[in-house]
Coordinates of C-alpha atoms in Angstrom, one line a residue:
X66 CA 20.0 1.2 -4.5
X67 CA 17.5 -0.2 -2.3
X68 CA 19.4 -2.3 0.3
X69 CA 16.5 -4.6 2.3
X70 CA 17.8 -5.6 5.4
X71 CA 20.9 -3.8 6.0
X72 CA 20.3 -3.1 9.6
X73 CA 22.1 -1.6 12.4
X74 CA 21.7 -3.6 15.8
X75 CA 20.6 -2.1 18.5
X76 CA 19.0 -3.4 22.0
X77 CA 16.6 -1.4 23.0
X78 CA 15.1 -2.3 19.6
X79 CA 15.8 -5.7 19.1
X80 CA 12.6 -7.8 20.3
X81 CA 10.4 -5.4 19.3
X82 CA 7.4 -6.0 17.0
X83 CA 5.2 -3.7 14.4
X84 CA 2.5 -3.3 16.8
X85 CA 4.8 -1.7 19.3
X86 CA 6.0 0.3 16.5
X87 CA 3.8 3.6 15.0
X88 CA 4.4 4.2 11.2
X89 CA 4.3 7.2 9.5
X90 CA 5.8 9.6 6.8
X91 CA 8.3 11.5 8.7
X92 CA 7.3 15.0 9.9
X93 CA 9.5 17.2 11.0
X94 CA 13.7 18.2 10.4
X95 CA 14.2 15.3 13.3
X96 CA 12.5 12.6 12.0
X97 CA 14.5 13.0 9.0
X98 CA 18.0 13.7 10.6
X99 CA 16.9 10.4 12.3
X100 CA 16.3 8.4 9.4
X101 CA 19.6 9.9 7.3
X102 CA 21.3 9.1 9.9
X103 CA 20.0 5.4 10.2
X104 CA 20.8 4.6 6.4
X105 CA 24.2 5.9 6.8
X106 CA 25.3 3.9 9.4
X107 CA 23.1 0.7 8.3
X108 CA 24.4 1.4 4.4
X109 CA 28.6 1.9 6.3
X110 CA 28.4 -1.2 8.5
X111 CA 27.4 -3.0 5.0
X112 CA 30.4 -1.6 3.2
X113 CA 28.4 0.8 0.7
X114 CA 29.0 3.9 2.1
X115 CA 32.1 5.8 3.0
X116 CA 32.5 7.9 6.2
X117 CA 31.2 11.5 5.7
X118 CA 31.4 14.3 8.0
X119 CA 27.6 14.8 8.1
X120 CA 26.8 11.0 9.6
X121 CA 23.8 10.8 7.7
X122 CA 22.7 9.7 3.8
X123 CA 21.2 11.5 1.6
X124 CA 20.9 12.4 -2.1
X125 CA 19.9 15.4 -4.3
X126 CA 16.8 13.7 -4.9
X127 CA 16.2 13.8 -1.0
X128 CA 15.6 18.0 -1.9
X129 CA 13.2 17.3 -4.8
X130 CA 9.4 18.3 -3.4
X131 CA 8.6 14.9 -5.6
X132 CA 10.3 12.8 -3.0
X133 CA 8.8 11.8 0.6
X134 CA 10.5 9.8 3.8
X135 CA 8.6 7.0 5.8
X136 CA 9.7 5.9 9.3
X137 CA 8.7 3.3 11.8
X138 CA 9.5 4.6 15.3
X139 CA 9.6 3.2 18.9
X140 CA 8.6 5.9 21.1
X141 CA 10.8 8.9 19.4
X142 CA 12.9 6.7 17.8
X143 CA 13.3 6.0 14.0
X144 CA 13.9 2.1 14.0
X145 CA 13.3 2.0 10.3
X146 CA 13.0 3.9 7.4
X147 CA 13.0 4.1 3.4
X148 CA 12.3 7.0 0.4
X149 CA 9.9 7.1 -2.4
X150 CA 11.1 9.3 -4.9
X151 CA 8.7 10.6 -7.6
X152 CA 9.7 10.9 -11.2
X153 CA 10.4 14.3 -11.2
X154 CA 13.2 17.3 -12.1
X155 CA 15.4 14.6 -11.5
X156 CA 14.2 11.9 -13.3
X157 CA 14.8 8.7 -11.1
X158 CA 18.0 7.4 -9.3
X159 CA 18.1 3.9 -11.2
X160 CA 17.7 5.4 -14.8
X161 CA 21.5 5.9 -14.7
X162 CA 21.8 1.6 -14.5
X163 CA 18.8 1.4 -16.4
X164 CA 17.7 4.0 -18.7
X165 CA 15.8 1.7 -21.8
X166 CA 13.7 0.0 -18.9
X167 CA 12.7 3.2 -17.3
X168 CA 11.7 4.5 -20.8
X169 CA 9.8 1.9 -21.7
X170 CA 7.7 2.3 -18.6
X171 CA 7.3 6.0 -19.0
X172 CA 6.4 5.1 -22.8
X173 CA 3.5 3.2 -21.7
X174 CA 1.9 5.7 -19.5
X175 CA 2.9 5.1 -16.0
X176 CA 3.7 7.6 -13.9
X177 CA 6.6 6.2 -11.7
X178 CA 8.4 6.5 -8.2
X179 CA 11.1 4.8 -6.9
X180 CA 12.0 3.5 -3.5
X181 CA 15.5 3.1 -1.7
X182 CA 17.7 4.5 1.1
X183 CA 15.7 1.8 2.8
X184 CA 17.4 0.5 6.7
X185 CA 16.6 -0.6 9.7
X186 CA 17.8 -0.7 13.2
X187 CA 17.6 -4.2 14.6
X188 CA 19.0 -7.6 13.6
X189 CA 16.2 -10.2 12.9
X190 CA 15.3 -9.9 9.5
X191 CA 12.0 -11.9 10.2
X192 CA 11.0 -8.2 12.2
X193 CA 12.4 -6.4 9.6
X194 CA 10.1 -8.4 6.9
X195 CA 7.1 -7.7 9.2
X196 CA 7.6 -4.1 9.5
X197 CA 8.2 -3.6 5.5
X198 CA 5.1 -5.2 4.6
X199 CA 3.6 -2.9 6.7
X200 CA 5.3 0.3 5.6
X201 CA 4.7 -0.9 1.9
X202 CA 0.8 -0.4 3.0
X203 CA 1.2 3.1 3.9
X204 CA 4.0 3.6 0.6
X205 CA 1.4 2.4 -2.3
X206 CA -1.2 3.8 -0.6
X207 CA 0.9 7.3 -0.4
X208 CA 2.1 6.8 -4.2
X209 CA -1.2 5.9 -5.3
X210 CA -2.5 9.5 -3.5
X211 CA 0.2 11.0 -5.5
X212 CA -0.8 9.9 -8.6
X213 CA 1.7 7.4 -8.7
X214 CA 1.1 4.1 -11.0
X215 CA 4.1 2.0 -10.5
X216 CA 6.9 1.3 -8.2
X217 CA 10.7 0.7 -9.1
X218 CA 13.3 -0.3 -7.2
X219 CA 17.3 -0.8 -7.6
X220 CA 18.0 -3.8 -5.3
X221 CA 21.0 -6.5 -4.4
X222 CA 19.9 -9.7 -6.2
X223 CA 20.2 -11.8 -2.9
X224 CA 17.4 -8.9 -1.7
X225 CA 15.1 -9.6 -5.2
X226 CA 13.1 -12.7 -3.7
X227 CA 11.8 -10.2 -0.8
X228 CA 10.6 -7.7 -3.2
X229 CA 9.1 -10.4 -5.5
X230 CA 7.7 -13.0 -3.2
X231 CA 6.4 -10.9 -0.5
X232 CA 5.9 -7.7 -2.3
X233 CA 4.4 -8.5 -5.7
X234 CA 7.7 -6.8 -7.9
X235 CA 8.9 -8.2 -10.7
X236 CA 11.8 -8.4 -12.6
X237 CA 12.5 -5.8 -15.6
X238 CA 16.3 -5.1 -16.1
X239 CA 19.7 -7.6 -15.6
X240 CA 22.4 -7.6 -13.4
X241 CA 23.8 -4.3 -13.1
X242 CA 26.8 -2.3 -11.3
X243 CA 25.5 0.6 -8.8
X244 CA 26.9 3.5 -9.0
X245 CA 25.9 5.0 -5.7
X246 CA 26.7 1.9 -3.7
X247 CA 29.9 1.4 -4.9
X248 CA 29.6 -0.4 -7.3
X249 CA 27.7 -3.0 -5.4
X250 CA 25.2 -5.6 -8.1
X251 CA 21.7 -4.6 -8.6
X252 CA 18.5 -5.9 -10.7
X253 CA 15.3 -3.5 -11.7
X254 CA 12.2 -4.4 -10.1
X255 CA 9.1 -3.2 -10.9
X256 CA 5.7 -3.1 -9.0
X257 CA 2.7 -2.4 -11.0
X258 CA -0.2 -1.3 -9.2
X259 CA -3.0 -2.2 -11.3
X260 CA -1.8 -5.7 -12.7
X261 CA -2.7 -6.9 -9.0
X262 CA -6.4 -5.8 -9.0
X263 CA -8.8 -8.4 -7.8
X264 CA -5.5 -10.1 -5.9
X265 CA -4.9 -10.5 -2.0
X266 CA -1.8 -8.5 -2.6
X267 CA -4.3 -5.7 -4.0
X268 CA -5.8 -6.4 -0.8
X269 CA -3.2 -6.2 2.0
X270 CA -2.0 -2.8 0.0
X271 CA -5.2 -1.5 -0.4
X272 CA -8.1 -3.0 1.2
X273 CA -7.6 -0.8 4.4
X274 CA -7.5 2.8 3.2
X275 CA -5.2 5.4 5.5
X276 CA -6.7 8.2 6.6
X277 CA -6.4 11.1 4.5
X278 CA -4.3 12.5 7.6
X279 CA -2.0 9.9 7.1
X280 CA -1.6 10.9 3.1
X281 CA -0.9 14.4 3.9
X282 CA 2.7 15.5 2.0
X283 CA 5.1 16.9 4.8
X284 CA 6.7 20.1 2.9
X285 CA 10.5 20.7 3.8
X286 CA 10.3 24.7 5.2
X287 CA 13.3 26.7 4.2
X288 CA 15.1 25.9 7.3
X289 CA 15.2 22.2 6.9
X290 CA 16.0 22.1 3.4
X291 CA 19.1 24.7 4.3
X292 CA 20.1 22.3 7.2
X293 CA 20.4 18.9 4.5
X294 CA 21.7 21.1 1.7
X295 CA 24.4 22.0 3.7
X296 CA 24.8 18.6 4.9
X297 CA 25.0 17.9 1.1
X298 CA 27.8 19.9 0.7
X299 CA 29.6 18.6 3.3
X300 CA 29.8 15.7 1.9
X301 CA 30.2 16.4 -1.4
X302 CA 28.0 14.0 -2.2
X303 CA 26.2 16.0 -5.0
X304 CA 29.7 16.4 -6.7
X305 CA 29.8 12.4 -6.8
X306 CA 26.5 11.5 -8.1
X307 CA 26.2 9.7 -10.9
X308 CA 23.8 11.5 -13.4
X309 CA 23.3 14.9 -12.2
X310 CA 25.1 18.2 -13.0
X311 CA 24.3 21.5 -13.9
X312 CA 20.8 22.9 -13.4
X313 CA 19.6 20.4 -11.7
X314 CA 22.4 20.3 -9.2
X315 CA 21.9 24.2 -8.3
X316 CA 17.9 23.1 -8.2
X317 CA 18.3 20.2 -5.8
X318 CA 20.0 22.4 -3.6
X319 CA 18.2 25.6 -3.4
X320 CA 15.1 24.2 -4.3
X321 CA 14.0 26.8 -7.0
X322 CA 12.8 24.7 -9.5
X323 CA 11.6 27.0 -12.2
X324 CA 12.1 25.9 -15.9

């Protein structure tokens, strides 16, 4: 589940603003340990996670070449971060709440991605609200490079009028349980690039292209994909997942994903 402002306070951070802040699709094993790190203790202090042995938070789909990590960081360090996951090996985290909305947006055509393990590090949401918008520039701009069509997200209903009012989703599936935020409520959102052509919104996302530096996937080397599978194991979190076993369990973690 996406969970839009859970933050984790911290000073140094506090007052700061986007412009102090350089945003980005983490890049190496640290921004990463950085940002699993951040949603573990943002998603614990807000009562969805239990403790784990690794510190950070991370899923199977984390391993999936599909799936790609943003991060806003002061200096060297990651004040915010969330995930896009692309429809992929996996399928998507939130078919497993909704699996008849999914389908019906695969049925039309869309190739999808979904967003979540989303945190930040200081305690004014006003900041927080500033940097997402931000980081949603650089997301639809990354999906859309991707070949992505639509975005979905799993959220808390309180956290719904952010995604809709600010961001352009809208409501596709009813109140649901989440399985990997125990148990916590959650609505489907969706975010369809296309039906905002010829909008502002269209504009903020897209009317200032990123560089194609900026678009460039960052491909997990053997070593850092050894370093968060074993962090995986650890924590057994692939052994709780709702929704995956098997095949795709041994892919996620070696990262062989031949069929």
């Amino acid at each position: 589940m996406s969970s839009a402002i859970l933050s984790t306070h911290d000073a140094a951070t506090s007052q700061t603003t986007v412009r102090d802040l350089t945003i980005s699709l983490a890049r190496s094993r640290e921004d990463l340990r950085q940002a699993f790190r951040l949603v573990y203790q943002s998603y614990y202090d807000a009562g969805l996670a239990v403790d784990t042995p690794s510190g950070m938070r991370l899923t199977p789909f984390h391993l999936v070449p599909t799936s790609e990590v943003l991060v806003a960081k002061l200096g060297d360090t990651v004040t915010s971060t969330l995930s896009m996951f692309g429809d992929g090996y996996l399928g998507l985290p939130m078919q497993s709440m909704y699996p008849r909305e999914i389908k019906e947006l695969r049925d039309q055509g869309l190739r999808l991605a979904e967003i979540g393990s989303l945190a930040d590090r200081r305690d004014s949401p006003v900041r927080f609200i500033e940097t997402m918008a931000e980081m949603s520039r650089l997301l639809v701009q990354v999906a859309r490079a991707r070949g992505i069509d639509a975005l979905v997200v799993a959220t808390h209903p309180k956290h719904a009028r952010l995604y809709k009012r600010v961001m352009g989703y809208r409501q596709i599936g009813e109140l649901s349980d989440c399985p990997y935020a125990n148990g916590n409520p959650a609505v489907a959102l969706v975010l369809k690039f296309d039906e905002h052509t010829g909008t502002s919104l269209h504009d903020r996302y897209f009317g200032n292209p990123c560089s194609a530096s900026e678009l460039v996937q960052f491909r997990w080397d053997r070593d850092t994909r050894s370093y968060f599978r074993r962090a995986l194991e650890r924590d057994n979190t692939i052994a709780t997942l709702s929704g995956i076993q098997g095949y795709y369990n041994w892919a996620a973690i070696t990262g062989n994903f031949t069929v």
